[in-house]
Short mmCIF file of C-alpha atoms and ligand atoms in Angstrom, two decimals:
data_model
loop_
_atom_site.label_atom_id
_atom_site.label_comp_id
_atom_site.label_asym_id
_atom_site.label_seq_id
_atom_site.Cartn_x
_atom_site.Cartn_y
_atom_site.Cartn_z
CA MET A 8 136.53 90.32 41.23
CA GLU A 9 136.89 93.02 38.59
CA GLN A 10 133.63 94.74 37.64
CA GLN A 11 134.13 93.77 33.98
CA THR A 12 134.64 90.10 34.89
CA LEU A 13 131.53 90.17 37.09
CA LEU A 14 129.46 91.66 34.27
CA ALA A 15 130.82 89.06 31.81
CA TYR A 16 129.71 86.27 34.16
CA LEU A 17 126.31 87.93 34.57
CA ARG A 18 125.97 88.04 30.78
CA GLY A 19 126.46 84.28 30.80
CA GLU A 20 129.83 84.17 29.08
CA ASP A 21 131.10 81.16 31.04
CA ASP A 22 128.30 79.48 33.00
CA SER A 23 129.90 76.06 33.28
CA ALA A 24 133.12 77.43 34.82
CA LEU A 25 131.11 79.75 37.08
CA PHE A 26 128.82 77.01 38.40
CA ALA A 27 131.69 74.52 38.87
CA LYS A 28 133.75 77.07 40.82
CA ALA A 29 130.77 77.95 43.03
CA ASP A 30 130.14 74.28 43.86
CA GLU A 31 133.83 73.69 44.56
CA ILE A 32 133.89 76.61 47.03
CA ARG A 33 130.65 75.53 48.70
CA ARG A 34 132.06 72.01 49.19
CA SER A 35 135.32 73.36 50.60
CA VAL A 36 133.47 75.42 53.27
CA TYR A 37 130.21 73.53 53.95
CA GLY A 38 130.90 70.10 52.40
CA THR A 39 127.73 68.59 51.00
CA ASP A 40 125.53 69.62 53.96
CA VAL A 41 122.22 71.33 53.31
CA TYR A 42 120.66 73.19 56.23
CA ILE A 43 116.90 73.27 56.59
CA ARG A 44 115.00 76.22 58.07
CA GLY A 45 111.40 75.90 59.17
CA LEU A 46 109.61 78.89 57.66
CA ILE A 47 106.64 80.17 59.68
CA GLU A 48 104.74 82.93 57.90
CA ILE A 49 103.27 84.65 60.93
CA SER A 50 101.21 87.45 59.32
CA ASN A 51 100.31 88.79 55.90
CA PHE A 52 99.19 92.17 57.23
CA CYS A 53 101.67 94.75 56.03
CA ALA A 54 101.92 98.50 56.46
CA ARG A 55 104.11 98.84 53.35
CA ASN A 56 103.16 99.20 49.74
CA CYS A 57 106.10 97.73 47.79
CA TYR A 58 104.96 97.71 44.16
CA TYR A 59 106.08 94.11 43.54
CA CYS A 60 104.62 92.36 46.58
CA GLY A 61 101.28 90.56 46.76
CA ILE A 62 100.75 91.28 50.47
CA ARG A 63 101.23 95.06 50.03
CA ALA A 64 98.84 97.17 52.12
CA GLY A 65 97.11 98.43 48.98
CA ASN A 66 96.03 95.00 47.74
CA PRO A 67 92.36 94.71 48.70
CA ASN A 68 92.17 91.13 47.37
CA THR A 69 94.56 89.67 49.95
CA SER A 70 92.71 87.67 52.56
CA ARG A 71 94.52 88.80 55.69
CA TYR A 72 95.51 86.55 58.60
CA ARG A 73 97.86 86.52 61.53
CA LEU A 74 98.89 83.59 63.70
CA THR A 75 98.74 83.70 67.49
CA ASN A 76 101.84 83.08 69.56
CA ASP A 77 100.32 79.72 70.57
CA GLU A 78 99.88 78.72 66.93
CA ILE A 79 103.44 79.76 66.10
CA LEU A 80 104.79 77.79 69.04
CA ALA A 81 102.83 74.73 67.88
CA CYS A 82 104.48 75.07 64.42
CA ALA A 83 107.90 75.20 66.10
CA HIS A 84 107.14 72.06 68.19
CA HIS A 85 106.08 70.22 65.07
CA GLY A 86 109.18 71.39 63.22
CA TYR A 87 111.45 70.34 66.07
CA SER A 88 110.07 66.80 65.98
CA LEU A 89 110.91 66.69 62.28
CA GLY A 90 114.53 67.75 62.78
CA PHE A 91 114.39 71.52 62.28
CA ARG A 92 116.83 73.45 64.45
CA THR A 93 116.14 76.90 62.99
CA PHE A 94 112.78 78.63 62.84
CA VAL A 95 112.29 81.62 60.58
CA LEU A 96 109.45 83.91 61.66
CA GLN A 97 108.55 85.95 58.62
CA GLY A 98 105.76 88.41 58.00
CA GLY A 99 104.63 91.74 56.73
CA GLU A 100 105.19 94.80 58.90
CA ASP A 101 102.23 94.15 61.16
CA PRO A 102 101.89 96.43 64.22
CA TYR A 103 100.10 93.59 66.03
CA PHE A 104 103.52 91.93 66.32
CA SER A 105 104.77 94.62 68.68
CA GLU A 106 108.16 94.63 70.36
CA LYS A 107 106.62 92.99 73.43
CA THR A 108 104.59 90.32 71.58
CA VAL A 109 107.63 89.22 69.58
CA CYS A 110 109.85 89.23 72.71
CA GLU A 111 107.36 86.89 74.39
CA LEU A 112 107.30 84.68 71.32
CA ILE A 113 111.08 84.42 71.07
CA ASP A 114 111.30 83.69 74.78
CA ARG A 115 108.74 80.89 74.53
CA ILE A 116 110.44 79.26 71.54
CA LYS A 117 113.89 79.51 73.14
CA THR A 118 112.63 78.15 76.48
CA HIS A 119 111.15 75.08 74.80
CA HIS A 120 113.94 74.65 72.24
CA PRO A 121 117.17 76.11 73.60
CA ASP A 122 119.18 74.24 70.97
CA CYS A 123 117.42 76.06 68.12
CA ALA A 124 118.12 79.31 66.35
CA VAL A 125 115.39 81.88 65.85
CA THR A 126 115.56 83.97 62.70
CA LEU A 127 113.31 87.01 62.33
CA SER A 128 112.21 88.56 59.06
CA LEU A 129 109.79 91.27 60.12
CA GLY A 130 110.96 94.20 58.05
CA GLU A 131 112.21 97.62 59.07
CA GLN A 132 111.94 98.37 62.79
CA PRO A 133 113.44 100.90 65.21
CA LYS A 134 116.91 99.94 66.41
CA GLU A 135 115.60 99.68 69.97
CA THR A 136 113.09 97.05 68.85
CA TYR A 137 115.85 95.08 67.11
CA ARG A 138 117.86 95.36 70.34
CA ALA A 139 114.96 94.08 72.48
CA TRP A 140 114.40 91.11 70.15
CA PHE A 141 118.11 90.27 70.19
CA SER A 142 118.13 90.45 73.99
CA ALA A 143 115.09 88.15 74.05
CA GLY A 144 117.16 85.55 72.18
CA ALA A 145 116.74 86.12 68.43
CA ASP A 146 119.86 84.95 66.60
CA ARG A 147 119.45 86.06 63.00
CA TYR A 148 117.60 88.63 60.91
CA LEU A 149 116.70 88.54 57.22
CA LEU A 150 116.12 91.88 55.50
CA ARG A 151 116.86 92.00 51.80
CA HIS A 152 118.20 95.36 50.66
CA GLU A 153 116.15 94.67 47.46
CA THR A 154 118.39 96.84 45.26
CA ALA A 155 121.50 98.88 46.03
CA THR A 156 120.73 101.58 43.46
CA LYS A 157 118.67 104.43 44.89
CA SER A 158 116.81 105.34 41.68
CA HIS A 159 115.94 101.67 41.14
CA TYR A 160 114.78 101.33 44.75
CA GLN A 161 112.54 104.34 44.27
CA SER A 162 111.01 102.80 41.16
CA LEU A 163 110.07 99.67 43.17
CA HIS A 164 108.68 101.41 46.25
CA PRO A 165 106.46 104.38 47.09
CA GLN A 166 108.01 107.53 48.56
CA THR A 167 107.08 106.38 52.06
CA SER A 168 109.78 103.67 51.82
CA SER A 169 113.28 104.98 52.40
CA PHE A 170 116.29 103.53 50.60
CA GLU A 171 118.57 104.93 53.31
CA ASN A 172 116.51 103.54 56.20
CA ARG A 173 116.56 100.01 54.83
CA ARG A 174 120.36 100.11 54.60
CA GLU A 175 120.67 101.68 58.06
CA CYS A 176 118.53 98.87 59.49
CA LEU A 177 120.97 96.30 58.07
CA PHE A 178 124.00 97.98 59.63
CA ALA A 179 122.14 98.39 62.94
CA LEU A 180 121.31 94.68 62.98
CA LYS A 181 124.96 93.81 62.39
CA GLU A 182 126.13 96.14 65.12
CA LEU A 183 123.67 94.58 67.58
CA GLY A 184 125.21 91.14 66.98
CA TYR A 185 122.65 89.39 64.77
CA GLN A 186 123.74 87.06 61.99
CA VAL A 187 122.40 89.22 59.18
CA GLY A 188 120.91 88.24 55.86
CA SER A 189 120.39 90.54 52.93
CA GLY A 190 119.71 90.02 49.24
CA PHE A 191 117.66 90.98 46.24
CA MET A 192 115.34 89.81 43.49
CA VAL A 193 116.63 89.07 40.01
CA GLY A 194 114.62 90.49 37.13
CA SER A 195 112.68 93.07 39.11
CA PRO A 196 111.23 95.78 36.85
CA ASN A 197 113.82 98.25 35.48
CA GLN A 198 116.77 96.14 36.72
CA THR A 199 119.97 96.09 34.66
CA LEU A 200 123.13 93.97 35.01
CA GLU A 201 124.87 97.10 36.34
CA HIS A 202 122.29 97.22 39.15
CA LEU A 203 123.21 93.62 40.02
CA ALA A 204 126.89 94.58 40.08
CA GLU A 205 125.93 97.39 42.52
CA ASP A 206 124.12 94.81 44.64
CA PHE A 207 127.31 92.79 44.96
CA ALA A 208 129.28 95.94 45.83
CA PHE A 209 126.77 96.69 48.59
CA LEU A 210 127.00 93.13 49.91
CA ALA A 211 130.81 93.50 49.98
CA GLU A 212 130.35 96.55 52.21
CA LEU A 213 127.79 94.88 54.47
CA GLN A 214 129.47 91.45 54.64
CA PRO A 215 126.23 89.60 55.42
CA ASP A 216 126.13 86.10 56.89
CA MET A 217 123.19 85.11 54.69
CA ILE A 218 122.33 86.09 51.12
CA GLY A 219 118.82 85.54 49.76
CA ILE A 220 118.49 85.78 45.99
CA GLY A 221 115.38 84.80 44.10
CA PRO A 222 113.74 85.69 40.82
CA PHE A 223 111.10 88.39 40.72
CA ILE A 224 107.74 86.75 39.96
CA PRO A 225 104.73 88.98 39.24
CA HIS A 226 101.63 89.05 41.41
CA CYS A 227 98.48 89.81 39.44
CA ASP A 228 97.12 92.31 42.00
CA THR A 229 100.19 94.57 42.05
CA PRO A 230 101.32 97.45 39.81
CA PHE A 231 103.92 95.05 38.32
CA GLY A 232 101.40 92.31 37.63
CA ALA A 233 102.10 92.29 33.89
CA HIS A 234 105.91 92.36 34.16
CA PRO A 235 107.69 89.10 33.19
CA SER A 236 109.39 86.89 35.79
CA GLY A 237 113.14 87.00 36.33
CA ASP A 238 115.30 84.72 34.23
CA LEU A 239 116.28 81.30 35.64
CA SER A 240 119.84 81.29 34.25
CA LEU A 241 120.56 84.83 35.41
CA THR A 242 119.27 83.96 38.90
CA LEU A 243 121.55 80.90 39.01
CA ARG A 244 124.51 83.04 37.92
CA THR A 245 123.88 85.50 40.75
CA VAL A 246 123.63 82.62 43.26
CA ALA A 247 126.94 81.23 41.99
CA LEU A 248 128.59 84.66 42.13
CA ALA A 249 127.31 85.14 45.68
CA ARG A 250 128.99 81.85 46.68
CA ILE A 251 132.27 82.75 44.98
CA LEU A 252 132.39 86.28 46.41
CA PHE A 253 131.14 85.28 49.88
CA PRO A 254 132.43 81.72 50.44
CA HIS A 255 131.11 81.49 54.02
CA ALA A 256 127.63 82.85 53.39
CA LEU A 257 124.51 80.80 54.01
CA ILE A 258 122.65 80.94 50.71
CA PRO A 259 119.13 79.53 50.26
CA ALA A 260 117.79 77.89 47.16
CA THR A 261 114.68 80.04 47.45
CA THR A 262 111.01 79.17 47.14
CA ALA A 263 110.81 81.68 44.26
CA LEU A 264 113.50 79.72 42.40
CA GLY A 265 111.50 76.52 42.94
CA THR A 266 108.35 78.29 41.78
CA LEU A 267 110.02 79.59 38.62
CA HIS A 268 111.20 76.18 37.44
CA PRO A 269 110.51 72.59 38.59
CA GLN A 270 114.25 71.97 39.04
CA GLY A 271 115.01 75.49 40.23
CA ARG A 272 115.80 74.54 43.78
CA GLU A 273 118.07 71.60 42.84
CA ARG A 274 119.89 73.75 40.31
CA GLY A 275 120.39 76.44 42.95
CA LEU A 276 121.94 73.86 45.29
CA LYS A 277 124.28 72.70 42.53
CA CYS A 278 125.68 76.17 41.98
CA GLY A 279 126.40 77.34 45.50
CA ALA A 280 123.22 77.39 47.58
CA ASN A 281 123.30 75.39 50.85
CA VAL A 282 119.99 76.15 52.58
CA VAL A 283 116.35 75.25 51.93
CA MET A 284 113.37 76.64 53.79
CA PRO A 285 110.34 74.30 53.82
CA ASN A 286 107.08 75.81 54.91
CA LEU A 287 106.01 75.02 58.49
CA SER A 288 103.03 77.42 58.53
CA PRO A 289 99.55 75.98 59.19
CA GLU A 290 98.02 74.74 55.92
CA ALA A 291 95.28 77.38 55.93
CA ALA A 292 97.79 80.24 56.10
CA ARG A 293 100.05 79.13 53.27
CA ALA A 294 97.95 80.07 50.26
CA ARG A 295 97.20 83.44 51.85
CA TYR A 296 100.88 84.38 52.18
CA SER A 297 100.85 85.08 48.48
CA LEU A 298 103.84 87.27 47.60
CA TYR A 299 103.67 86.37 43.88
CA ASN A 300 101.56 84.23 41.53
CA ASN A 301 101.58 80.45 42.06
CA LYS A 302 103.97 80.63 45.03
CA LEU A 303 104.85 77.05 45.94
CA HIS A 304 103.51 75.87 49.25
CA THR A 305 102.75 72.26 48.50
CA GLY A 306 104.97 69.37 47.36
CA THR A 307 108.53 69.42 48.60
CA GLU A 308 108.19 73.09 49.63
CA SER A 309 105.93 71.87 52.41
CA VAL A 310 107.05 70.19 55.56
CA GLU A 311 104.67 67.28 54.96
CA GLN A 312 106.97 66.07 52.21
CA LEU A 313 110.25 66.51 54.03
CA GLN A 314 111.34 62.95 53.29
CA LYS A 315 110.77 63.49 49.57
CA LEU A 316 112.80 66.70 49.75
CA LYS A 317 115.61 64.84 51.53
CA ASP A 318 115.55 62.12 48.86
CA GLU A 319 115.70 64.68 46.05
CA ILE A 320 118.64 66.40 47.68
CA SER A 321 120.46 63.07 48.25
CA ALA A 322 119.90 62.20 44.60
CA ILE A 323 121.98 65.20 43.52
CA GLY A 324 124.82 64.45 45.95
CA TYR A 325 124.09 66.57 49.04
CA GLN A 326 122.40 65.74 52.34
CA VAL A 327 119.99 67.46 54.70
CA VAL A 328 121.43 67.63 58.22
CA VAL A 329 119.89 68.15 61.66
CA ASP A 330 121.82 71.25 62.70
CA ARG A 331 121.29 74.91 63.61
CA GLY A 332 123.40 75.67 60.56
CA ASP A 333 125.19 78.73 61.83
CA VAL A 334 127.52 80.63 59.55
CA LYS A 335 131.06 79.24 59.46
CA LYS A 336 133.41 82.15 59.96
N1 SAM B 411 108.37 92.27 55.51
C1 SAM B 411 109.65 91.65 55.52
C2 SAM B 411 110.62 92.43 54.66
O1 SAM B 411 110.24 93.40 54.07
O2 SAM B 411 111.79 92.04 54.64
C3 SAM B 411 109.63 90.18 55.15
C4 SAM B 411 108.59 89.74 54.17
S1 SAM B 411 108.93 90.22 52.48
C5 SAM B 411 107.43 89.72 51.73
C6 SAM B 411 110.11 88.98 52.01
C7 SAM B 411 110.74 89.13 50.64
O3 SAM B 411 109.84 88.68 49.63
C8 SAM B 411 111.11 90.51 50.18
O4 SAM B 411 112.35 90.89 50.72
C9 SAM B 411 111.12 90.40 48.65
O5 SAM B 411 112.43 90.36 48.12
C10 SAM B 411 110.37 89.08 48.40
N2 SAM B 411 109.28 89.31 47.44
C11 SAM B 411 108.20 90.10 47.58
N3 SAM B 411 107.47 90.13 46.46
C12 SAM B 411 108.09 89.33 45.57
C13 SAM B 411 107.85 88.99 44.21
N4 SAM B 411 106.81 89.47 43.55
N5 SAM B 411 108.71 88.12 43.60
C14 SAM B 411 109.75 87.62 44.27
N6 SAM B 411 110.06 87.94 45.55
C15 SAM B 411 109.24 88.79 46.20
#
């Protein structure tokens, strides 16, 4: 797609055509199936200090927790009984979850549930650690590039976070054989439409299997606590463009989208998204994994209301399936 056309779509010049095209492409590749991922938020300890994130190391008001491998395995067992065939282990960069501890965890989940995929989202790690986790059985890795423009990246992160390293991690993960997910926030401080166009150019270079796009939402205890949230319509446009530009990608209707607007998740599914990630974490952990203000962790974001979520998705013409939901190449 020409850069000028992309920017015109981002400006909202033809939303109805954009959304209809995205849904048509999603139906031609994935039909009306919606894949569910059981999200297990394993730790909110984090060594990083991203200016936008509520669990940043420098937030003294975060009540820190980490789950044990036994607790995580119990979440996976519960999820399996409910029909989940992918578990996403997400957390801050917590040294407690060492190469060895995570290898043991993956091995235990895969031994009990060999028909399930394990997705990791544990930030930037040495390539050898990624290799060990892949050898232990991890299938997928989520690591948003956050923004493909270096100056913008530097305005969102302290100097200790490297723009180049984050990108190198993504290419290393691909080379090792993971199904790789990247993505970005919409409406992060200082972001322009040109930055979003750069994000799509970077994704074209990376060719990810999964693309996570959600609105920026402020967290009161961060340097960006007073910045407004990302715009719903612009977020939906970027989801639709992601589907059109990457027809085979697995694209979640994110929790942030559902937090931003009561119909955010359904609207995401109608314009190209085909994945939802209900929260499988123990109840006590959910409120503490607070990336941004009012992050949804109850209602249909929670696994307890899976049937309600399924009904809502059926009502808009799609259906939740029991499936690993691998990328269709
Ligand atoms: N530590 C891992 C990493 O860095 O990829 C995984 C956890 S990190 C908290 C997951 C994602 O949350 C980030 O990639 C970021 O895009 C998103 N996030 C963090 N703070 C946010 C905010 N204030 N609004 C919306 N999304 C946010």
